[in-house]
Short mmCIF file of C-alpha atoms in Angstrom, two decimals:
data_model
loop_
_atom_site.label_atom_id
_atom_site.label_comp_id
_atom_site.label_asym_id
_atom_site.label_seq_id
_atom_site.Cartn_x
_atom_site.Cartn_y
_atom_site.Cartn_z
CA UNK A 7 24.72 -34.57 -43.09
CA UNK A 8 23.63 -31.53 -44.92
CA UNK A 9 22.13 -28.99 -42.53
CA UNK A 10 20.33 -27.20 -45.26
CA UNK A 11 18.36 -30.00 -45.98
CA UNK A 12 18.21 -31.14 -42.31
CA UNK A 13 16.66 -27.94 -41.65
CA UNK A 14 14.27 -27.75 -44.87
CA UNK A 15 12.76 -31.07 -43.33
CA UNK A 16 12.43 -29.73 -40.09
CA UNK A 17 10.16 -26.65 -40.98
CA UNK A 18 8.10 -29.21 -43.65
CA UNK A 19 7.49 -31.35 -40.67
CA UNK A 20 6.31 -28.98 -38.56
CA UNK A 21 4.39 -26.86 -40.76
CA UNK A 22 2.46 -30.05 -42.06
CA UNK A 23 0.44 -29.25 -38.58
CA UNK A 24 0.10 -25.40 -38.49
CA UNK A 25 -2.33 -25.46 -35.27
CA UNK A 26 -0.79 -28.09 -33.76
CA UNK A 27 2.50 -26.52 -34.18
CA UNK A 28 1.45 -23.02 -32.75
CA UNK A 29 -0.36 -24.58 -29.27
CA UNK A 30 3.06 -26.43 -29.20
CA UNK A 31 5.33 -22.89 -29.16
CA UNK A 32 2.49 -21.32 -27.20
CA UNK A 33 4.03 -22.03 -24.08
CA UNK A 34 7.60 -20.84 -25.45
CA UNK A 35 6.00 -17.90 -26.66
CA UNK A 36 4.15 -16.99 -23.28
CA UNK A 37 7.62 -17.60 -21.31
CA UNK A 38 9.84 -15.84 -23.29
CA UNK A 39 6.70 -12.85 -23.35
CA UNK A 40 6.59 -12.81 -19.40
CA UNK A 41 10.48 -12.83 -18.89
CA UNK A 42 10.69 -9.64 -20.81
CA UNK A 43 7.59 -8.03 -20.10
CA UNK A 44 8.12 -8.21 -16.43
CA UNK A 45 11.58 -7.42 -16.14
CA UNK A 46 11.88 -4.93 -18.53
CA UNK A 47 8.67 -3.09 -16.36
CA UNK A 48 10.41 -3.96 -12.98
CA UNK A 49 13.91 -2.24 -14.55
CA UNK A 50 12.08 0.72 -15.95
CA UNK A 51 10.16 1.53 -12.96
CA UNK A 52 13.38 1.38 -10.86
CA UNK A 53 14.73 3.64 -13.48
CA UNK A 54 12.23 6.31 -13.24
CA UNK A 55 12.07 6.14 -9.40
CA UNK A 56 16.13 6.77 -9.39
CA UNK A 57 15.58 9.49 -12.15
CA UNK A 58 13.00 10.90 -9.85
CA UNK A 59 14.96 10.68 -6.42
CA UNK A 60 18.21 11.85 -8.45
CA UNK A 61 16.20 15.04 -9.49
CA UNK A 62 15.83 16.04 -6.18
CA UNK A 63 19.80 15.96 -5.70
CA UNK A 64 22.13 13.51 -4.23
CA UNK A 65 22.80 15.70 -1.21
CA UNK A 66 19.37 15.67 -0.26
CA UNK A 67 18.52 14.09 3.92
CA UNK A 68 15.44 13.03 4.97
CA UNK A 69 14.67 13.44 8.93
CA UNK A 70 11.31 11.23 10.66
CA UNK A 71 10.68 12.03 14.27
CA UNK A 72 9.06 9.41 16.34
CA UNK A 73 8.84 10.12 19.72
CA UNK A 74 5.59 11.37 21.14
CA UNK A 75 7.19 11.54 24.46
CA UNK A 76 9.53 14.70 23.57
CA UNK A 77 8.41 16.58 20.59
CA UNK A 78 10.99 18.80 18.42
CA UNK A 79 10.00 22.70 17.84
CA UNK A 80 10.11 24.36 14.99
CA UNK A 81 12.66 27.06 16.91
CA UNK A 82 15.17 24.04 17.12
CA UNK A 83 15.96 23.88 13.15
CA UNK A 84 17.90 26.97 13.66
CA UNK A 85 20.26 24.49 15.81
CA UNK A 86 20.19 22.10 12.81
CA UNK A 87 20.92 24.69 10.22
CA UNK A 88 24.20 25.52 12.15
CA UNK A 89 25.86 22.29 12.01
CA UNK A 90 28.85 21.75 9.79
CA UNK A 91 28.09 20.81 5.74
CA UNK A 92 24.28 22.19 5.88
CA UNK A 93 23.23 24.13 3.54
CA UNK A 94 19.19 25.11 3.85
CA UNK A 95 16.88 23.31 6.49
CA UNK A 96 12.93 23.59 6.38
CA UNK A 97 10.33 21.64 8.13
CA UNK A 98 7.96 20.12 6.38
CA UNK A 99 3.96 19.71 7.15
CA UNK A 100 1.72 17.51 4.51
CA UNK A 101 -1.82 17.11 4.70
CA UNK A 102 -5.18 17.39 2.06
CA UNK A 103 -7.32 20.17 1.73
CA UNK A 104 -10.51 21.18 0.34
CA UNK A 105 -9.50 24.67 -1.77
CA UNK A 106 -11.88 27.27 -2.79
CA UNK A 107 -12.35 30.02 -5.11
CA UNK A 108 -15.07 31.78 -6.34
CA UNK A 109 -17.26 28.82 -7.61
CA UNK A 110 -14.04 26.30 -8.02
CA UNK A 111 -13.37 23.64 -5.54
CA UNK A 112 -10.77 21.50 -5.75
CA UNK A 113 -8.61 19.14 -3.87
CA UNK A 114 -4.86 19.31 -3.27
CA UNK A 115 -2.21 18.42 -1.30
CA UNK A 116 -0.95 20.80 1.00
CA UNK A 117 2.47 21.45 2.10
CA UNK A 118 3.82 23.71 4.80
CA UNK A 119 7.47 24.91 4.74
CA UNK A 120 9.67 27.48 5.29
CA UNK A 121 11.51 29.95 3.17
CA UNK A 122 14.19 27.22 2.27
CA UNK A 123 11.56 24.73 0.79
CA UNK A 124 11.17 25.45 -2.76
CA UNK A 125 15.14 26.09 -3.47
CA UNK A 126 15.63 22.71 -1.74
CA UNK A 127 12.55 21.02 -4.08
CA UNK A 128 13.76 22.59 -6.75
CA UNK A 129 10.88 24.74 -7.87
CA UNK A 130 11.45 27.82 -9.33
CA UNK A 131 8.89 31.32 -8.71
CA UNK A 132 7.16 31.62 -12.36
CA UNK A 133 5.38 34.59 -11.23
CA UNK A 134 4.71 36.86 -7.72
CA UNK A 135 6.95 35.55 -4.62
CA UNK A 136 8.22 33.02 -2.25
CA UNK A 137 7.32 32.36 1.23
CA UNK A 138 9.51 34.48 3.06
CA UNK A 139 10.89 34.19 6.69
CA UNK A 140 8.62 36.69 7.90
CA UNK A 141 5.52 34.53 6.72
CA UNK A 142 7.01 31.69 8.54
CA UNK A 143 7.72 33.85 11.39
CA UNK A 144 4.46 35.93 11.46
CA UNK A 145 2.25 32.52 10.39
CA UNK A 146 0.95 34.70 7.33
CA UNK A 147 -2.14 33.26 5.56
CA UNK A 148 -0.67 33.34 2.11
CA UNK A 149 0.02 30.59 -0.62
CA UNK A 150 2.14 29.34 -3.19
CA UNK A 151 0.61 27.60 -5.77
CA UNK A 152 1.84 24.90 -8.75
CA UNK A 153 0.49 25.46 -12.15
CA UNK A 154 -2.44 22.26 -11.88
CA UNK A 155 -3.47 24.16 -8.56
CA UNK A 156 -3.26 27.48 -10.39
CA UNK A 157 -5.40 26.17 -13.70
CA UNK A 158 -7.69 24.03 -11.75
CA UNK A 159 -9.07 27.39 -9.27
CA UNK A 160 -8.45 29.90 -11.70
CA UNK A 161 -8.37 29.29 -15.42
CA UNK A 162 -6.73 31.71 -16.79
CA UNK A 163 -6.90 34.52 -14.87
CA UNK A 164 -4.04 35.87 -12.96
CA UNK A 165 -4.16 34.35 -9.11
CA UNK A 166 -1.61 36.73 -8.06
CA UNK A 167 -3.31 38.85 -4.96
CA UNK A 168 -6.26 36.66 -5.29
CA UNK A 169 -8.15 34.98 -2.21
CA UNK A 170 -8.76 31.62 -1.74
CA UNK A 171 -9.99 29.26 1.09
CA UNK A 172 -7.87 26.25 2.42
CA UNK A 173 -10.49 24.03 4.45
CA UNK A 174 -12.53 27.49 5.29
CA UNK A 175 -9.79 29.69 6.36
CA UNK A 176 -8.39 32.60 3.86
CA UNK A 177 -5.22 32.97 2.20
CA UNK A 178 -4.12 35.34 -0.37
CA UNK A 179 -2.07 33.89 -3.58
CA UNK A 180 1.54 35.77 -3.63
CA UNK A 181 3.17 33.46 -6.17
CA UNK A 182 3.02 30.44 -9.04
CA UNK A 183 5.55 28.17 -9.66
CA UNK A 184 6.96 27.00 -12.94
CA UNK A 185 5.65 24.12 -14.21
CA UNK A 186 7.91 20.77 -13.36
CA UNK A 187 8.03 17.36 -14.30
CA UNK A 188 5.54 14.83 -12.81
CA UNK A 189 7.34 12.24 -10.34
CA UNK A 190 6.20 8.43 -9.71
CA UNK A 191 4.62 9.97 -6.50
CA UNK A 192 2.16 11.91 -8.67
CA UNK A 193 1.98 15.40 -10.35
CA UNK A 194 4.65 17.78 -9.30
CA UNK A 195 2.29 20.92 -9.95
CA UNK A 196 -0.78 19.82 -8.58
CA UNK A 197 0.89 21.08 -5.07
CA UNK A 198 -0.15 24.53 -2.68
CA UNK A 199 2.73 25.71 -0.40
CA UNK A 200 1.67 27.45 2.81
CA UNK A 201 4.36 28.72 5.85
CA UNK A 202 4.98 25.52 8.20
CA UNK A 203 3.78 27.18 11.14
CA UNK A 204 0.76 28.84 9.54
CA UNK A 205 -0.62 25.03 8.56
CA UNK A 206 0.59 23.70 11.97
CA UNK A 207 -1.53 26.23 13.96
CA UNK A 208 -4.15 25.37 11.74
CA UNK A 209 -4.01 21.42 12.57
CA UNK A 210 -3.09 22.56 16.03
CA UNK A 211 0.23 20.66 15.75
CA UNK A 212 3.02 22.37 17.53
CA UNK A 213 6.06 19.64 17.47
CA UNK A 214 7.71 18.94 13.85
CA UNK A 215 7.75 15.64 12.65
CA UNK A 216 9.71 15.80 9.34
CA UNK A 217 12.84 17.74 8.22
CA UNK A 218 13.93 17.82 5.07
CA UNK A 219 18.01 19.00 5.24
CA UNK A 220 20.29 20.37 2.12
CA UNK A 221 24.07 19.66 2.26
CA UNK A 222 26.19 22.27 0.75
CA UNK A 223 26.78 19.38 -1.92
CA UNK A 224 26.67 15.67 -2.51
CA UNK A 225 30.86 15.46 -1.16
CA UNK A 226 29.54 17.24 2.28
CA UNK A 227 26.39 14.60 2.34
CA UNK A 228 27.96 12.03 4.23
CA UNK A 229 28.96 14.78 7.15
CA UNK A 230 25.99 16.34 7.26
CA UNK A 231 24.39 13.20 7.94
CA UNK A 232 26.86 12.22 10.42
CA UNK A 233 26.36 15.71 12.12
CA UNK A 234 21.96 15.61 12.28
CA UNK A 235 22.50 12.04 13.54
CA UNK A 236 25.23 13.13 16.65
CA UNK A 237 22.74 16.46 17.14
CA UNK A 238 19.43 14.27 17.32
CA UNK A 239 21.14 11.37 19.40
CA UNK A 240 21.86 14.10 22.13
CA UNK A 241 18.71 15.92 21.99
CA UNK A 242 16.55 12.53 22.30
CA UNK A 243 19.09 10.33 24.40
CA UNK A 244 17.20 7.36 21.76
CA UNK A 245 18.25 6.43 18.86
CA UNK A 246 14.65 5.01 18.20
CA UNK A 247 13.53 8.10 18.18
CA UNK A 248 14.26 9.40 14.65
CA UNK A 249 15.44 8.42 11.08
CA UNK A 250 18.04 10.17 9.51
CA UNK A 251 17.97 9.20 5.36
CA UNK A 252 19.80 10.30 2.48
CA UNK A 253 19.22 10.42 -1.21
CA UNK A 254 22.07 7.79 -1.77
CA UNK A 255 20.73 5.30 1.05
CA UNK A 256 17.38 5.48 -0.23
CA UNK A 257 19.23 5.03 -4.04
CA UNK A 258 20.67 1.89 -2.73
CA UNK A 259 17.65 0.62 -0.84
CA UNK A 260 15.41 0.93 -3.96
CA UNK A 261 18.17 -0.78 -6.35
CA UNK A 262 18.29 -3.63 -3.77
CA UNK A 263 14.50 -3.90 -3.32
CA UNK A 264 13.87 -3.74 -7.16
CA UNK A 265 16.95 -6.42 -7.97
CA UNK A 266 15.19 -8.98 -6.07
CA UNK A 267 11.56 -7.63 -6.97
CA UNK A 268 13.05 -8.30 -10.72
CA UNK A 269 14.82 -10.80 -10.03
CA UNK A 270 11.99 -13.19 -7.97
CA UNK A 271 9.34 -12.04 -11.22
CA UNK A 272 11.88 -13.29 -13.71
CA UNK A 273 11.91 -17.00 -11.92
CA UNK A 274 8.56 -16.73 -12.15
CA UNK A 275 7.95 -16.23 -15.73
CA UNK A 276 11.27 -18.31 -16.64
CA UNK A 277 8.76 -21.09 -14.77
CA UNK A 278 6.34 -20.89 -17.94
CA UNK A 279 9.07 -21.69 -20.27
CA UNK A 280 10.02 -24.71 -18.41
CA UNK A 281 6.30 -25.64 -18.80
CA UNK A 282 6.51 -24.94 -22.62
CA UNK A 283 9.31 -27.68 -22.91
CA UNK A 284 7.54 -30.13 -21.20
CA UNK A 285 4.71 -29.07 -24.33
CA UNK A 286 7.79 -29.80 -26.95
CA UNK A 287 8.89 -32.86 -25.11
CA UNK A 288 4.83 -34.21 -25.55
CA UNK A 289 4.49 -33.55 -28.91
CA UNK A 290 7.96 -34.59 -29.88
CA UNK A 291 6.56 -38.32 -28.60
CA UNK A 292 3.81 -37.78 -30.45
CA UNK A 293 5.16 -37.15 -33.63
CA UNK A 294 8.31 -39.66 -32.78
CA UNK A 295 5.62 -42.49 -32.59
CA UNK A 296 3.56 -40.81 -35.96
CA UNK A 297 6.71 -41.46 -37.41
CA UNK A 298 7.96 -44.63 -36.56
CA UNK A 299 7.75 -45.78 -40.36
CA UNK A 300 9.69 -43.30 -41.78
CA UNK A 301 12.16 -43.52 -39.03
CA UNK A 302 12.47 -47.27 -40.06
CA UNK A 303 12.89 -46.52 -43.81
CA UNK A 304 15.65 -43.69 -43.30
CA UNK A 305 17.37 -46.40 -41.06
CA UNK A 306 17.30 -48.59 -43.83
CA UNK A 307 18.47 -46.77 -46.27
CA UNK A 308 21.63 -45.63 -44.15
CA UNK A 309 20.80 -42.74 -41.96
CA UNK A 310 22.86 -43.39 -38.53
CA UNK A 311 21.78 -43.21 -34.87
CA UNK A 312 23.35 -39.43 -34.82
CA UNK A 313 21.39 -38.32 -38.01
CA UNK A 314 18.12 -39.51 -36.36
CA UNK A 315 18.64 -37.92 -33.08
CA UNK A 316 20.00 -34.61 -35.10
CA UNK A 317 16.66 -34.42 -36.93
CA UNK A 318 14.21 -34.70 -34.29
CA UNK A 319 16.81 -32.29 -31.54
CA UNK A 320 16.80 -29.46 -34.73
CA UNK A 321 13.00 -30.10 -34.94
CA UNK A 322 12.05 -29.40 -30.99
CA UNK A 323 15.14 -26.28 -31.35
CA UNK A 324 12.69 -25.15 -34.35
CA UNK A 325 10.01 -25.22 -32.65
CA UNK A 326 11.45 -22.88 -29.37
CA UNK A 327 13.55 -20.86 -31.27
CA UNK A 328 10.67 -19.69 -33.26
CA UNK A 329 8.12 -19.20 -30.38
CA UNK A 330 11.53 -17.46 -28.71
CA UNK A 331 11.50 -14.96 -31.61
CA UNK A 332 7.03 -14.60 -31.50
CA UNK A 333 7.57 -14.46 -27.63
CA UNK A 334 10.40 -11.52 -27.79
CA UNK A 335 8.72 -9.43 -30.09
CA UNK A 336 5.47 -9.35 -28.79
CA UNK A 337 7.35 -8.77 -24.99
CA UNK A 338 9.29 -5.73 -26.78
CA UNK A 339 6.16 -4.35 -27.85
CA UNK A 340 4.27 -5.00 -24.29
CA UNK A 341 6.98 -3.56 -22.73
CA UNK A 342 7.04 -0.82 -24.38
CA UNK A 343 2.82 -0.07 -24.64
CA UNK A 344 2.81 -0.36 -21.05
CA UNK A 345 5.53 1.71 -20.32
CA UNK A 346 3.54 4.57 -22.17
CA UNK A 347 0.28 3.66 -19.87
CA UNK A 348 1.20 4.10 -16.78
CA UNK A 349 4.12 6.79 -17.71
CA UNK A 350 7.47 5.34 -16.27
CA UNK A 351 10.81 4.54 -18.24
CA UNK A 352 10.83 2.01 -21.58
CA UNK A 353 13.88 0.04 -20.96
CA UNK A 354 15.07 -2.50 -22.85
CA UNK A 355 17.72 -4.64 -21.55
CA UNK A 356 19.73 -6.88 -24.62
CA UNK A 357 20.80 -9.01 -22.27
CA UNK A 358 17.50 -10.14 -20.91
CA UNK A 359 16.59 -10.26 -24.33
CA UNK A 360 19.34 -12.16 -25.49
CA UNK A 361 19.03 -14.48 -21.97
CA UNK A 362 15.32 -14.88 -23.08
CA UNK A 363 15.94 -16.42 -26.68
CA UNK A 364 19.13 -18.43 -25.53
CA UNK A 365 17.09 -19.98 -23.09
CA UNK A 366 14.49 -20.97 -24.98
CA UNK A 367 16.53 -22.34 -27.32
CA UNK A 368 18.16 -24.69 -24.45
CA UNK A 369 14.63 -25.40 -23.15
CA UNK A 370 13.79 -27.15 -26.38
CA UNK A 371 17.24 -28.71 -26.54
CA UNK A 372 16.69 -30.23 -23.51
CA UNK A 373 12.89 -31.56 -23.91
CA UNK A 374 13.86 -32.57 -27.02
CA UNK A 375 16.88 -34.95 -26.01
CA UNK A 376 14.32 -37.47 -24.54
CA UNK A 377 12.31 -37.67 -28.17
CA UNK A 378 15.43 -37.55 -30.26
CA UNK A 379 16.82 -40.77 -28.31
CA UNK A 380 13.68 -42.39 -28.38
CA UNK A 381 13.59 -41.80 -31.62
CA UNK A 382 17.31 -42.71 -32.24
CA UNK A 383 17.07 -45.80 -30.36
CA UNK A 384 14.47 -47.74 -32.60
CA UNK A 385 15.47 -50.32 -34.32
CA UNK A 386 14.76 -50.29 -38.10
CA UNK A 387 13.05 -53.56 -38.32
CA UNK A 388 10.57 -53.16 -35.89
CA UNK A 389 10.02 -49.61 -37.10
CA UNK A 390 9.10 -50.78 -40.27
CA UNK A 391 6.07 -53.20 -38.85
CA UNK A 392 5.12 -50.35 -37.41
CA UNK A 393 1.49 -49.60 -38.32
#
């Protein structure tokens, strides 16, 4: 059998019904579209949440007190900056604020830290000064501000020594902060630092809730963790009574969530391709019975049971491989537009892509076996009374 020829009949048959044809692959192409869109979104999103917990350093630990019952003072970090493998400590106080100045309102978040919370952030001074420990120490009314904070209240001008108001109270502006890249949690710069204890007497909070911890490097992580965890465990006597997370768990907890987040929207989509077969497998009957005539007269004439079946398999592998093809190009494109939209990573993974068109392929393979034997099957004298 010559496969050229095989093959030129194939595409004659099935561009003899162009609309017919494309509902037909429309399935295909939809499947093979929502395997890649949705995968490669899930895998670039887990990308750009790694990129953005990376960025803060692998030897980065997270501390969450719970327990209402005993509260932990802000005197106490000192006891926490003293274990072995720490590096800086700060506590950390979030909440949103109405800020003021001049004729410019705006609203920011609001964090208060110590003099350790920018180096362990990573932002940099771009002009003026840090918080310092006698800020912290003194609960001095006086901000650092990110460059969104700093163009949103004041233009242009200079904010250094300025005066603005955080929910009605005054604090002067002693220092900007270069500008940084935004994160999945939002825009790095739109952010106004304050001393921890400053913004706690403010909310009339006096126990600390969150601790953000810096090893002296990703090697001394796992200690340091070790070490918070022993410290905290004798100073609540409850191990329900904090959380103690590092960079790397939380690395590992993401790629786990995200796998199976992928993973379970992949089935999904792969669920519309199955759905485009059964469309091939339809309209390979269809055009199986159309053609019971010429199935008869190729019988005839010598074509064997194999070259039958061969025809009508290549025909329904036509018709997936090509919506495979529409289906992976538009999802590459998708991918990639939406990627763009709502800013996170454009990743494109060959093998899903690859996985995608193989497949497809085997989808109409498979809905096309039924057809092809059908078709295979009929016997060339009754094929021939066919009317």
């Amino acid at each position: 059998m010559n496969i050229k020829s095989v093959l030129k009949m194939a595409f004659q048959s099935i561009l003899s019904n162009k609309m017919r044809t494309f509902l037909t692959m429309l399935g295909i192409i939809i499947g093979v579209f929502s395997v890649i869109v949705l995968i490669s979104i899930g895998q670039g999103a887990t990308a750009s949440v790694i990129d953005s917990i990376s960025s803060m350093g692998s030897n980065i630990i997270s501390v969450n007190v719970f327990d209402r019952r005993k509260s932990f003072d802000y005197k106490d970090l000192a006891e926490i900056e003293r274990l072995q493998g720490i590096k800086y400590v700060t506590a950390v106080y979030n909440s949103n604020a109405t800020v003021k100045y001049d004729l410019e309102t705006t609203q920011v978040s609001v964090t208060g830290g110590n003099e350790n919370y920018l180096n362990i952030n990573n932002y940099e001074i771009a002009s003026g000064r840090p918080i310092t420990p006698a800020d912290v120490d003194y609960r001095n009314k006086i901000a650092v501000i990110g460059s969104t904070t700093a163009t949103d209240l004041f233009n242009k001008d200079n904010p250094i020594g300025k005066d603005i108001y955080l929910n009605g109270e005054k604090y002067k502006v002693v220092g900007t902060l270069q500008e940084k890249e935004n994160s999945l949690m939002g825009d790095s710069n739109d952010i106004l630092v304050v001393p921890v204890t400053t913004l706690m007497r403010q909310n009339r909070t006096s126990g600390v809730n969150s601790i953000t911890v810096q090893a002296n490097s990703a090697e001394e992580s796992s200690l340091a963790n070790d070490n918070i965890s022993a410290y905290l465990l004798k100073y609540f006597e409850d191990e329900d009574s904090y959380n103690v997370f590092s960079q790397d768990q939380m690395l590992s907890v993401m790629n786990e969530t995200t796998a199976m987040l992928t993973a379970m929207l992949g089935g999904i989509a792969g669920i519309s391709l199955l759905v485009g077969g059964i469309g091939i497998m339809n309209i390979m009957l269809v055009t199986v019975t159309e053609r019971t005539r010429e199935i008869g007269i190729r019988k005839a004439i010598g074509a064997g049971r194999s070259n039958i079946m061969i025809q009508f398999l290549i025909e329904s592998s036509v018709l997936s491989g090509v919506g495979g093809i529409i289906g992976m190009s538009l999802g590459i494109f998708a991918s990639s537009a939406i990627s763009k939209m709502i800013d996170i990573k454009f990743v494109v993974n060959p093998v899903v892509i690859l996985g995608s068109f193989v497949f497809s392929l085997a989808v109409g393979v498979f809905f096309g076996l039924y057809p092809a034997n059908k078709a295979a099957k009929l016997k060339p004298v009754d094929a021939l009374r066919y009317e």
